[in-house]
Coordinates of C-alpha atoms and ligand atoms in Angstrom, one line a residue:
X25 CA 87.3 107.0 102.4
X26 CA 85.6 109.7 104.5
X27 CA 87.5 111.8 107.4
X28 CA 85.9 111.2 110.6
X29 CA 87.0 114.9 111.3
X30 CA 83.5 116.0 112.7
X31 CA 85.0 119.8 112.4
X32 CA 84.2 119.7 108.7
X33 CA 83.5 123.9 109.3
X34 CA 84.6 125.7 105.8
X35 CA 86.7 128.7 106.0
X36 CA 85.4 131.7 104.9
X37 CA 88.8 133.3 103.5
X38 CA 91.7 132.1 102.6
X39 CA 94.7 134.0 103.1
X40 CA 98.3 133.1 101.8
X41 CA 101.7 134.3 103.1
X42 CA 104.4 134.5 100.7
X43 CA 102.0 135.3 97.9
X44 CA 104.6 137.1 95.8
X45 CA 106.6 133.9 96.0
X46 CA 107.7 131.6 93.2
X47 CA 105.4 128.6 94.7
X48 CA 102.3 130.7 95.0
X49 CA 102.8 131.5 91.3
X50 CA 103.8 128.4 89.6
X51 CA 101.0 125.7 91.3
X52 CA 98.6 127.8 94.1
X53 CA 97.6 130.6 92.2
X54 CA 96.6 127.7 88.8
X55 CA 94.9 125.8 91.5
X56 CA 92.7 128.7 93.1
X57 CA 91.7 129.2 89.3
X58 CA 90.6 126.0 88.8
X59 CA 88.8 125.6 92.3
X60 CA 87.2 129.0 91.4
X61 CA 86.1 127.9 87.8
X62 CA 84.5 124.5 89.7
X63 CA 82.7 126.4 92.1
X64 CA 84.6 125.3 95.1
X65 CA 86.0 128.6 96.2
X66 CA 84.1 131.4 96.5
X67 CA 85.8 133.6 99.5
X68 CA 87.7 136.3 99.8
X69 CA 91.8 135.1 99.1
X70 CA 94.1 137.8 100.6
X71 CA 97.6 137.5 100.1
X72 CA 100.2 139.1 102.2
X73 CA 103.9 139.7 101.5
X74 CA 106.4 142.3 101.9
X75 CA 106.5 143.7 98.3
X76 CA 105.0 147.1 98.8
X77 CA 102.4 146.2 95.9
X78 CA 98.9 147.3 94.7
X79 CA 95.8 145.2 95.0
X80 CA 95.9 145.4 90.9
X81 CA 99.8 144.2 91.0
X82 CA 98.9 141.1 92.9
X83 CA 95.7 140.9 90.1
X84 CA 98.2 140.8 87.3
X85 CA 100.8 138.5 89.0
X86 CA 97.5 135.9 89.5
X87 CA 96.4 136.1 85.8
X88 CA 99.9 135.9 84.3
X89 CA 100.6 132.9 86.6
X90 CA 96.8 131.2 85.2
X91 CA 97.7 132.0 81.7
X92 CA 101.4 130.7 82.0
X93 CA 100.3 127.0 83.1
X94 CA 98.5 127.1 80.1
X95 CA 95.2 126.8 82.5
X96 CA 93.0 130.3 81.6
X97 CA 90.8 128.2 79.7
X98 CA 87.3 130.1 81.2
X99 CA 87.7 134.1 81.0
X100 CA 84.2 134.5 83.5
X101 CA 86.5 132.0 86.0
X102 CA 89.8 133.6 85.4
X103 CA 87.9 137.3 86.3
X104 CA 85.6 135.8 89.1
X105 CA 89.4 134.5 90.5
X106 CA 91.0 137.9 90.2
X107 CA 87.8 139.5 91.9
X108 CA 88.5 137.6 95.0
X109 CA 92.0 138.7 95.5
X110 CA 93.2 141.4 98.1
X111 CA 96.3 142.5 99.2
X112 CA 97.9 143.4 102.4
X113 CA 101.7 144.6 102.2
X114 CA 104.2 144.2 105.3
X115 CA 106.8 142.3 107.3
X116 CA 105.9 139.4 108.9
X117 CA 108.5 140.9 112.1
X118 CA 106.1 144.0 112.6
X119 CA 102.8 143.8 114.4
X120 CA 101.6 146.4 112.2
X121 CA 101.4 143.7 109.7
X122 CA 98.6 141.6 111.6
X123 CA 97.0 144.0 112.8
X124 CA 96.2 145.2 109.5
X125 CA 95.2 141.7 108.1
X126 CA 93.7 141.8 111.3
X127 CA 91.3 144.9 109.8
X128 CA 91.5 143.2 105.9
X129 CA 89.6 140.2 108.0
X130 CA 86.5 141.9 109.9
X131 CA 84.2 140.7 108.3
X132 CA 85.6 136.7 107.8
X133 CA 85.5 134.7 111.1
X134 CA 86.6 131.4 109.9
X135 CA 90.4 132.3 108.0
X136 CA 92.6 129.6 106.9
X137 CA 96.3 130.8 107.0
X138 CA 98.1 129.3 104.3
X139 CA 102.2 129.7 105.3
X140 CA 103.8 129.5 101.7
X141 CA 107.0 131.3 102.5
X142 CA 110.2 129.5 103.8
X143 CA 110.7 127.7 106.9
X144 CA 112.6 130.1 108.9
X145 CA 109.7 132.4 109.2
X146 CA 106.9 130.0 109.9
X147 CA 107.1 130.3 113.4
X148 CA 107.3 134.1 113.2
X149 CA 103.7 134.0 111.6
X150 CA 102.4 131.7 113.8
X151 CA 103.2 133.5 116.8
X152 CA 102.0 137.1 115.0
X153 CA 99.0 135.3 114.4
X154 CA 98.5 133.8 118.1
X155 CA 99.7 137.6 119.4
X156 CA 96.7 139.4 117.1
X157 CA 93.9 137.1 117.9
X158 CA 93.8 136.1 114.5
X159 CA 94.0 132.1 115.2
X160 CA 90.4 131.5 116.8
X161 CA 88.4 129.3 114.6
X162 CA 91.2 129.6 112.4
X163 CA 92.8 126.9 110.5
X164 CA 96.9 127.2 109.7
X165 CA 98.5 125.1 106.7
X166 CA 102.0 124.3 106.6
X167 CA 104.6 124.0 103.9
X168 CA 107.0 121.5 103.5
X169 CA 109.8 121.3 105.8
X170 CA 108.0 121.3 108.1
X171 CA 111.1 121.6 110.7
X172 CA 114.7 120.5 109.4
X173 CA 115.3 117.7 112.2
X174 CA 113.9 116.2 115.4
X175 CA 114.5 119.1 117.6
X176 CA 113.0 122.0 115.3
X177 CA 110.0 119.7 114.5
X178 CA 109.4 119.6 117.8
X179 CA 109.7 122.8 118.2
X180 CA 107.7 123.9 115.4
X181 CA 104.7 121.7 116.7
X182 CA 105.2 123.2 120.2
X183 CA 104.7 126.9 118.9
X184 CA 101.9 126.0 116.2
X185 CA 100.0 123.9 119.3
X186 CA 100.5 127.4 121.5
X187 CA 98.2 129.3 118.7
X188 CA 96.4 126.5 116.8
X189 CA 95.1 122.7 118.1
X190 CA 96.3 120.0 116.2
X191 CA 92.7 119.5 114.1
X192 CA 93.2 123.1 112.7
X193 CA 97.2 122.6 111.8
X194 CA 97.6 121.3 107.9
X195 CA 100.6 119.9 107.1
X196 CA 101.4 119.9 103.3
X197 CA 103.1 117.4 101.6
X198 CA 101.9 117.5 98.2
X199 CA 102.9 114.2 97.3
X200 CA 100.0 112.9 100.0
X201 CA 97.6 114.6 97.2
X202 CA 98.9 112.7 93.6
X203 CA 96.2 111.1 92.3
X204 CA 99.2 107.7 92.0
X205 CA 100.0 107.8 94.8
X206 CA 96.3 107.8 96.8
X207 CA 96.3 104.9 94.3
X208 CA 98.4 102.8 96.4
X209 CA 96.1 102.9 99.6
X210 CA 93.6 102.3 97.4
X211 CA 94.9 99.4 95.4
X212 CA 96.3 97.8 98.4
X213 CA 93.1 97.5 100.2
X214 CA 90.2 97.4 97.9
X215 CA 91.9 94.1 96.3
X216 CA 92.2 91.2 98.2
X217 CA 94.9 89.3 96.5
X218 CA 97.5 91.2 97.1
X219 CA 97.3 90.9 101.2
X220 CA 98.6 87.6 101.1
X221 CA 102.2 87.5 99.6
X222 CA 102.9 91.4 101.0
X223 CA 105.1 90.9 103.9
X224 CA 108.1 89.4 104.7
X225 CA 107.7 85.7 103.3
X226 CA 107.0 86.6 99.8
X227 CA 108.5 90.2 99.4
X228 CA 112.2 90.2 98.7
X229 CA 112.6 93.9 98.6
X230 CA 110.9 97.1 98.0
X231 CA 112.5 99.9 95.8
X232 CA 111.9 104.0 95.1
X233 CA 113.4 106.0 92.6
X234 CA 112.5 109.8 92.5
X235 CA 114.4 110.8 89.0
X236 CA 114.5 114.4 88.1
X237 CA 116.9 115.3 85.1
X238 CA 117.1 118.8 86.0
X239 CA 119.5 120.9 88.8
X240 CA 118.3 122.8 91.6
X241 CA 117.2 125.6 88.8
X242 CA 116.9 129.3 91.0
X243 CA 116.6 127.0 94.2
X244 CA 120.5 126.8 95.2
X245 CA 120.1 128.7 98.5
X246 CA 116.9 126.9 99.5
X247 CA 118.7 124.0 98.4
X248 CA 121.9 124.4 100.5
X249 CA 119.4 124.7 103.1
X250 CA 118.1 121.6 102.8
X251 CA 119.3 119.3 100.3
X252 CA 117.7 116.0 99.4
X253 CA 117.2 113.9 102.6
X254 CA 115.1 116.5 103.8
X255 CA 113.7 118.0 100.2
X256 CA 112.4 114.7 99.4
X257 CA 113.1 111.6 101.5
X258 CA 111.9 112.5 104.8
X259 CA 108.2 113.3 103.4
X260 CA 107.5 112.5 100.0
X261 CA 109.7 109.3 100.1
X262 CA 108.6 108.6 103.6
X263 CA 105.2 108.7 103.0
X264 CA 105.4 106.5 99.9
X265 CA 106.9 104.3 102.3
X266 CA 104.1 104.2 104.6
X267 CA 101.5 103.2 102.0
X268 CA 103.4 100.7 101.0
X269 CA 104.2 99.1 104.1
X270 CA 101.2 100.1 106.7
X271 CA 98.6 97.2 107.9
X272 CA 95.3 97.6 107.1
X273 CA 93.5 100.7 108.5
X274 CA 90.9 99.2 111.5
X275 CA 87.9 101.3 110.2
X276 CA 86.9 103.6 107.2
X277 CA 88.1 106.8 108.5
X278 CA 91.4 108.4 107.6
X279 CA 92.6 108.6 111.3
X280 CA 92.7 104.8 111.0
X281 CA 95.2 105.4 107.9
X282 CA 97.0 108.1 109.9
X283 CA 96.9 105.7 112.9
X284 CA 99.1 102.8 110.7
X285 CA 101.3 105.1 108.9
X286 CA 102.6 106.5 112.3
X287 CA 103.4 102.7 113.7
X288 CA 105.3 102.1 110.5
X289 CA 107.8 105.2 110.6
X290 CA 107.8 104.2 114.3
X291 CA 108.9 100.8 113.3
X292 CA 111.7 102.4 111.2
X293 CA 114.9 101.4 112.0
X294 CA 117.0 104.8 112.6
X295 CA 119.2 105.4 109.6
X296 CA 123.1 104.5 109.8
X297 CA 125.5 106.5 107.9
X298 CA 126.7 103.1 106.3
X299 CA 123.2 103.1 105.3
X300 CA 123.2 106.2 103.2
X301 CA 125.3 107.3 99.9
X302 CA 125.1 111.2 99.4
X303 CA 125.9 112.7 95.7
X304 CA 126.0 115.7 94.4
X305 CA 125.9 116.2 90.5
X306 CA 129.0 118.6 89.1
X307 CA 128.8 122.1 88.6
X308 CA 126.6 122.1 91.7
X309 CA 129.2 124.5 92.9
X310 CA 128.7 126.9 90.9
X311 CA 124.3 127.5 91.2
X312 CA 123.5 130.6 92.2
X313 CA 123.4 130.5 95.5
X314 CA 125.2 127.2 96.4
X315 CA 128.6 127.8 98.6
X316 CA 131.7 126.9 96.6
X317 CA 132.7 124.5 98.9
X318 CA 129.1 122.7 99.3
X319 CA 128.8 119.4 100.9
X320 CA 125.0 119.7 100.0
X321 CA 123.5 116.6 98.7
X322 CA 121.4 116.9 95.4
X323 CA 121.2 113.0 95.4
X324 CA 121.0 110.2 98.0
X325 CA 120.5 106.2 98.1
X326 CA 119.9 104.4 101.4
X327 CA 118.6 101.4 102.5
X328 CA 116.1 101.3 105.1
X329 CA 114.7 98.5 107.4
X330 CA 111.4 98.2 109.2
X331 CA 111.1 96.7 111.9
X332 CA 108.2 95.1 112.5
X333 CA 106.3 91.5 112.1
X334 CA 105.1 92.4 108.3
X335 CA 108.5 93.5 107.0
X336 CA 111.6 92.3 109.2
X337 CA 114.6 92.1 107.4
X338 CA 113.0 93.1 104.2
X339 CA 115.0 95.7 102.5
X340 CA 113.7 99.2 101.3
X341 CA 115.9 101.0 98.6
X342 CA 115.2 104.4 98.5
X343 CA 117.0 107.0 95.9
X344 CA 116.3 110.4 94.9
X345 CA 118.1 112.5 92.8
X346 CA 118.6 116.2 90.6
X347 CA 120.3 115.6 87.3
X348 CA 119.7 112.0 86.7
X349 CA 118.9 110.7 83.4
X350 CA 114.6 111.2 83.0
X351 CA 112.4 112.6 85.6
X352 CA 110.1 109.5 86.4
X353 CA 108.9 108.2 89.5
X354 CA 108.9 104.3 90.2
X355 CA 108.3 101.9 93.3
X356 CA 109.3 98.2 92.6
X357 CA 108.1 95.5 95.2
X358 CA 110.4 92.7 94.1
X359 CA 108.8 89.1 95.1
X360 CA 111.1 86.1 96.1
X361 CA 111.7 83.3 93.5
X362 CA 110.0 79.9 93.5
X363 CA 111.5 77.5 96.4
X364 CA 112.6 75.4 93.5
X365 CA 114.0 75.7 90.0
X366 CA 111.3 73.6 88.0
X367 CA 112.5 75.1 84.6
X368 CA 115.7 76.0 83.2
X369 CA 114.8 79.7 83.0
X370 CA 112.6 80.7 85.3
X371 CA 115.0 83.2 86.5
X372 CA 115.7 86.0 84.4
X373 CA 119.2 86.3 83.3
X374 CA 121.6 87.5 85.8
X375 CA 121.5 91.7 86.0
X376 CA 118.0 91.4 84.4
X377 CA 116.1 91.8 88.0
X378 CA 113.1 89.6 89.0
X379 CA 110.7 87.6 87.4
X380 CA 107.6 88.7 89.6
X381 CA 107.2 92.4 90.9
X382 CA 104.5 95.0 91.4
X383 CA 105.5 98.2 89.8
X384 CA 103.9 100.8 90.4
X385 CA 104.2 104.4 88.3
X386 CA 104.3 107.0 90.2
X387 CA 105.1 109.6 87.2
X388 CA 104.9 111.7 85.1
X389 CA 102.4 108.7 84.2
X390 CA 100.3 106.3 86.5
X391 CA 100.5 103.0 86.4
X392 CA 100.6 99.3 88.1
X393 CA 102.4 96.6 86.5
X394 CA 102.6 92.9 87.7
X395 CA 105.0 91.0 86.1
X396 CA 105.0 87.5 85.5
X397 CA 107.1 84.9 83.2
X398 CA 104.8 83.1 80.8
X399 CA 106.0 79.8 78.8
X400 CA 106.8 80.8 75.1
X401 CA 104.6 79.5 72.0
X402 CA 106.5 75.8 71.0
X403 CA 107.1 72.7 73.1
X404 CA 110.3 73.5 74.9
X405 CA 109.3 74.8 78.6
X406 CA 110.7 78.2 77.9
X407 CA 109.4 81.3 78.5
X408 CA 109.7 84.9 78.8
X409 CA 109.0 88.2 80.9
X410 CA 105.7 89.9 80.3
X411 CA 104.3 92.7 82.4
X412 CA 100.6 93.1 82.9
X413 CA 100.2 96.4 82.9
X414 CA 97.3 99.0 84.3
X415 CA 97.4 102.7 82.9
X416 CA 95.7 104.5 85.6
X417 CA 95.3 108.2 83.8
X418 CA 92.5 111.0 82.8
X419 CA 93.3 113.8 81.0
X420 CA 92.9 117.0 83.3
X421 CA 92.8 115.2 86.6
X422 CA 92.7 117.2 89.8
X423 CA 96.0 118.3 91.1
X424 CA 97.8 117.6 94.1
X425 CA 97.5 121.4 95.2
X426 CA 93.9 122.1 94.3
X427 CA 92.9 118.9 96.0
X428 CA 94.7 119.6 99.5
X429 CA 93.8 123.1 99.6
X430 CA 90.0 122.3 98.8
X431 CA 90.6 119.8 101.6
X432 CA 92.0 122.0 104.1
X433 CA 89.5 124.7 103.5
X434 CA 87.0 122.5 104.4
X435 CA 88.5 121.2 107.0
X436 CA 89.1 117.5 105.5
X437 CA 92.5 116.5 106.9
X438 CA 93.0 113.2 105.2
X439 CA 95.6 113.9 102.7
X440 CA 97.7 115.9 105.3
X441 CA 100.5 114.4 107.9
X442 CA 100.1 114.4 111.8
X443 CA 102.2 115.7 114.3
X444 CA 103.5 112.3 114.9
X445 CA 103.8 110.8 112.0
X446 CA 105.7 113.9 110.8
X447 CA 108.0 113.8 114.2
X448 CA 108.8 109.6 114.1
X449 CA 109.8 110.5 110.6
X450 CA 112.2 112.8 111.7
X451 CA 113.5 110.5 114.0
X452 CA 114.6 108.1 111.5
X453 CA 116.6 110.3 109.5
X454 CA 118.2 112.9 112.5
X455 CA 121.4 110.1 113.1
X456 CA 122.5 110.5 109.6
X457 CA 121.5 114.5 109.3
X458 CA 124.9 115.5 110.5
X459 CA 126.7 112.1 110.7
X460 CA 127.0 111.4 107.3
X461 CA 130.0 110.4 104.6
X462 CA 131.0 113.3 102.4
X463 CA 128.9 114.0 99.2
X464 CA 130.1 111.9 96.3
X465 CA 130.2 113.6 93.1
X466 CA 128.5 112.3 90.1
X467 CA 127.9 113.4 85.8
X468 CA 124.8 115.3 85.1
X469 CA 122.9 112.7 83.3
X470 CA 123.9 109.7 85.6
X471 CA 121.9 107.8 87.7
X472 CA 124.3 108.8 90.6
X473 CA 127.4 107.7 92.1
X474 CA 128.2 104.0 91.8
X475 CA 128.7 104.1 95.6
X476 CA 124.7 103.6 95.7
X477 CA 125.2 100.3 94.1
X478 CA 127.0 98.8 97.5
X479 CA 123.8 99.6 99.4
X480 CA 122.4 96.6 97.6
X481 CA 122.3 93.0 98.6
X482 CA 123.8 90.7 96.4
X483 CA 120.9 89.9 94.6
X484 CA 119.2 93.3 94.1
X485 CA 120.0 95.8 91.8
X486 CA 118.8 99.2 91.1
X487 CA 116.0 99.4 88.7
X488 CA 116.1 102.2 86.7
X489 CA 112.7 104.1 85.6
X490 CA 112.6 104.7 81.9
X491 CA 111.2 108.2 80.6
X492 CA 107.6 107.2 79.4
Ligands
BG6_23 C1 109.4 119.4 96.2 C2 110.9 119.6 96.3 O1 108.8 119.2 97.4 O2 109.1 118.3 95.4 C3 111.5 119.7 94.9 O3 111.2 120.7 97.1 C4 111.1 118.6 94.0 O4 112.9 119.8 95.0 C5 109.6 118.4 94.1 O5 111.5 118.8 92.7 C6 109.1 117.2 93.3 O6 107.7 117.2 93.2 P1 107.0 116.7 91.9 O7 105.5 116.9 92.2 O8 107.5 117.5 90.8 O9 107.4 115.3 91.8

């Protein structure tokens, strides 16, 4: 699907806040590399934070970072990668900061600004930016959160539309670039049988489980900041959400995508604390970082509505959570029975789920399973449940960060969210970002607290993603 972005300028340097950061080191720094080694980045990359390092210090950070993920797989690469960095030291408060990326930039007049630091200073760089004539022909790309509610969404957009128009603003949300998750657009709409049973009369409900079976690790005070409405389920979850429920695009361009994703968290019903179960797993208390007497969610459940002609009174399960059992990623579509009960058990046992769903396997593999009862071998009519199943995987496959950065530098802005999309998100989830019930606690290694089961209808249940 081409962007009909006619802007498609490259940047000619690439220059990334926060570079000292823990982000920057675990996935940008691997995915430079490996743009590098293909030939897809070839400019300067200065990185800017306040560590008062060397030019060589920032070289050794990048090529321990390369051999750590297990990537430095092409020495020539790896040194061609270190060539292009630079380094400019300084606070992001002080003028004296741009001015001197200012003079680290003479000779580029196309930059992308990459913001990789946290929130609370995004503004602060986008205003330096604006104030030291650094933003013409620039391109800025955003982080995740990108705000923390309605209001400082808003207000982010207001100050990054003072410096930069909205076709120069990247928004990352990394989950927009998985390779599974592109599948769903794709599977959706370059098969045709699937149109006719998704929607209301045929789907019974949809369901999203984002498993991780680790704690917030050195994140707590990031974490407090945030917890997992907005870590996860506002973008990542959301935009799953969209794919999943949008109409077909008009045209082949990915502002028709943009376009339906918008209407559908526009059609969102605005979350109800009754909708929502908050966890937190024990011992939470005591991350580095975390405030003893944390009400932080590191887990949540809801159930969400869309309210629109394809999907009314359908209902979406969504559930995150640190600490669970496995770390996998899974969306079941769960189809309604037959009208009629021709055979004795063409329902799966009760607890045992459906007998026709799409699953689709989001990680750490891909997949899409459809499954289906078929009649056992014998003469009684008795069968069982089968899955059809459709590994979707290649060794080495681009990664979510190499692929949006090699997008943004060239100014292809399919895989990132727009200004409203990103807002009408927001609004679903600001009622319940204060007005919530208390975090319930749950055992590392569970899925949860069993309060996330009374979000269910009577005849849902959640389905729990294996490991592999
Ligand atoms: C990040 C969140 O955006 O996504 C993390 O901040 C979370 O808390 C991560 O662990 C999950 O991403 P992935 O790609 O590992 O599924």
């Amino acid at each position: 699907m081409q962007s009909t972005d006619r802007s498609r300028v490259r940047s000619d340097a690439l220059v990334v806040f926060g570079v000292t950061g823990d982000l920057v080191h675990k996935m940008v720094f691997p995915a430079l590399y490996r743009m590098v080694k293909k030939g897809v980045l070839d400019v300067p990359v200065i990185g800017v934070a306040s560590s008062p390092w060397t030019r060589e210090e920032l070289q050794r950070h990048a090529s321990d970072s390369v051999q750590k993920c297990g990537a430095a797989d092409d020495p020539a690469a790896l040194a061609r990668f270190l060539g292009l960095l630079e380094y400019v030291s300084g606070d992001y408060q002080d003028p004296e900061t741009f001015r001197a990326l200012g003079k680290a930039l003479e000779k580029v007049s196309r930059p992308a600004f990459y913001l990789a630091i946290p929130p609370a200073l995004f503004e602060t760089v986008i205003r330096g930016l604006g104030e030291a004539g650094l933003s013409r022909q620039a391109r800025v790309i955003v982080e995740k959160p990108f705000g923390r509610d309605l209001a400082s969404a808003r207000k982010l957009n207001d100050t990054a539309h003072s410096v930069f128009p909205e076709e120069s603003i990247f928004r990352i949300d990394h989950y927009l670039g998985k390779e599974a998750i592109m599948n769903i657009l794709y599977f959706r709409f370059a098969n045709s049988f699937l149109e006719p049973v998704w929607n209301r009369n045929y789907v019974d409900s949809v369901q999203i489980t984002l498993a991780e079976n680790f704690g917030v690790k050195e994140r707590g005070s990031f974490y407090e900041s945030a917890g997992c409405l907005r870590d996860v389920v506002q973008n990542h979850l959301f935009q799953i959400v969209a794919l999943l429920a949008m109409d077909p695009p008009a045209y082949q361009g990915y502002d028709a995508v943009h376009d339906e994703k918008a209407k559908v968290f526009r059609a969102m019903r605005p979350l109800n604390a009754k909708d929502l179960v908050r966890g937190q797993y024990a011992g939470y208390r005591s991350e580095h970082g975390v405030a003893q007497d944390s009400d932080v969610e590191t887990f949540c459940a809801l159930r969400l509505f869309i309210d629109s002609w394809r999907w009314k009174d359908v209902s979406w399960y969504l559930r995150s959570g640190k600490n669970l059992p496995v770390s996998a990623s899974e969306v079941l579509v769960e189809l309604k029975p037959p009208p009629q009960r021709l055979f004795d058990d063409s329902d799966p046992p009760p607890g045992e789920g459906r007998a026709n769903y799409l699953r689709f396997r989001l990680s750490p593999n891909s997949a899409v399973a459809l499954a289906a009862r078929i009649k056992s071998p014998g003469k009684e009519f008795v069968g069982e449940q089968r899955e059809l199943f459709l590994q979707n995987e290649q060794q080495g496959e681009e990664g979510p960060y190499e692929r949006l950065l090699t997008g943004a530098l060239s100014g292809n802005r399919s895989l990132f969210s727009r200004e409203d999309a990103v807002e009408a998100a927001w609004s679903v989830v600001d009622p319940v970002l204060y007005d919530h019930n208390p975090a319930r606690p749950y055992d590392i290694g569970s899925w949860g607290p069993k309060e996330a089961d009374s979000l269910m209808g009577p005849d849902d249940r959640w389905h729990n993603p294996s490991p592999e």
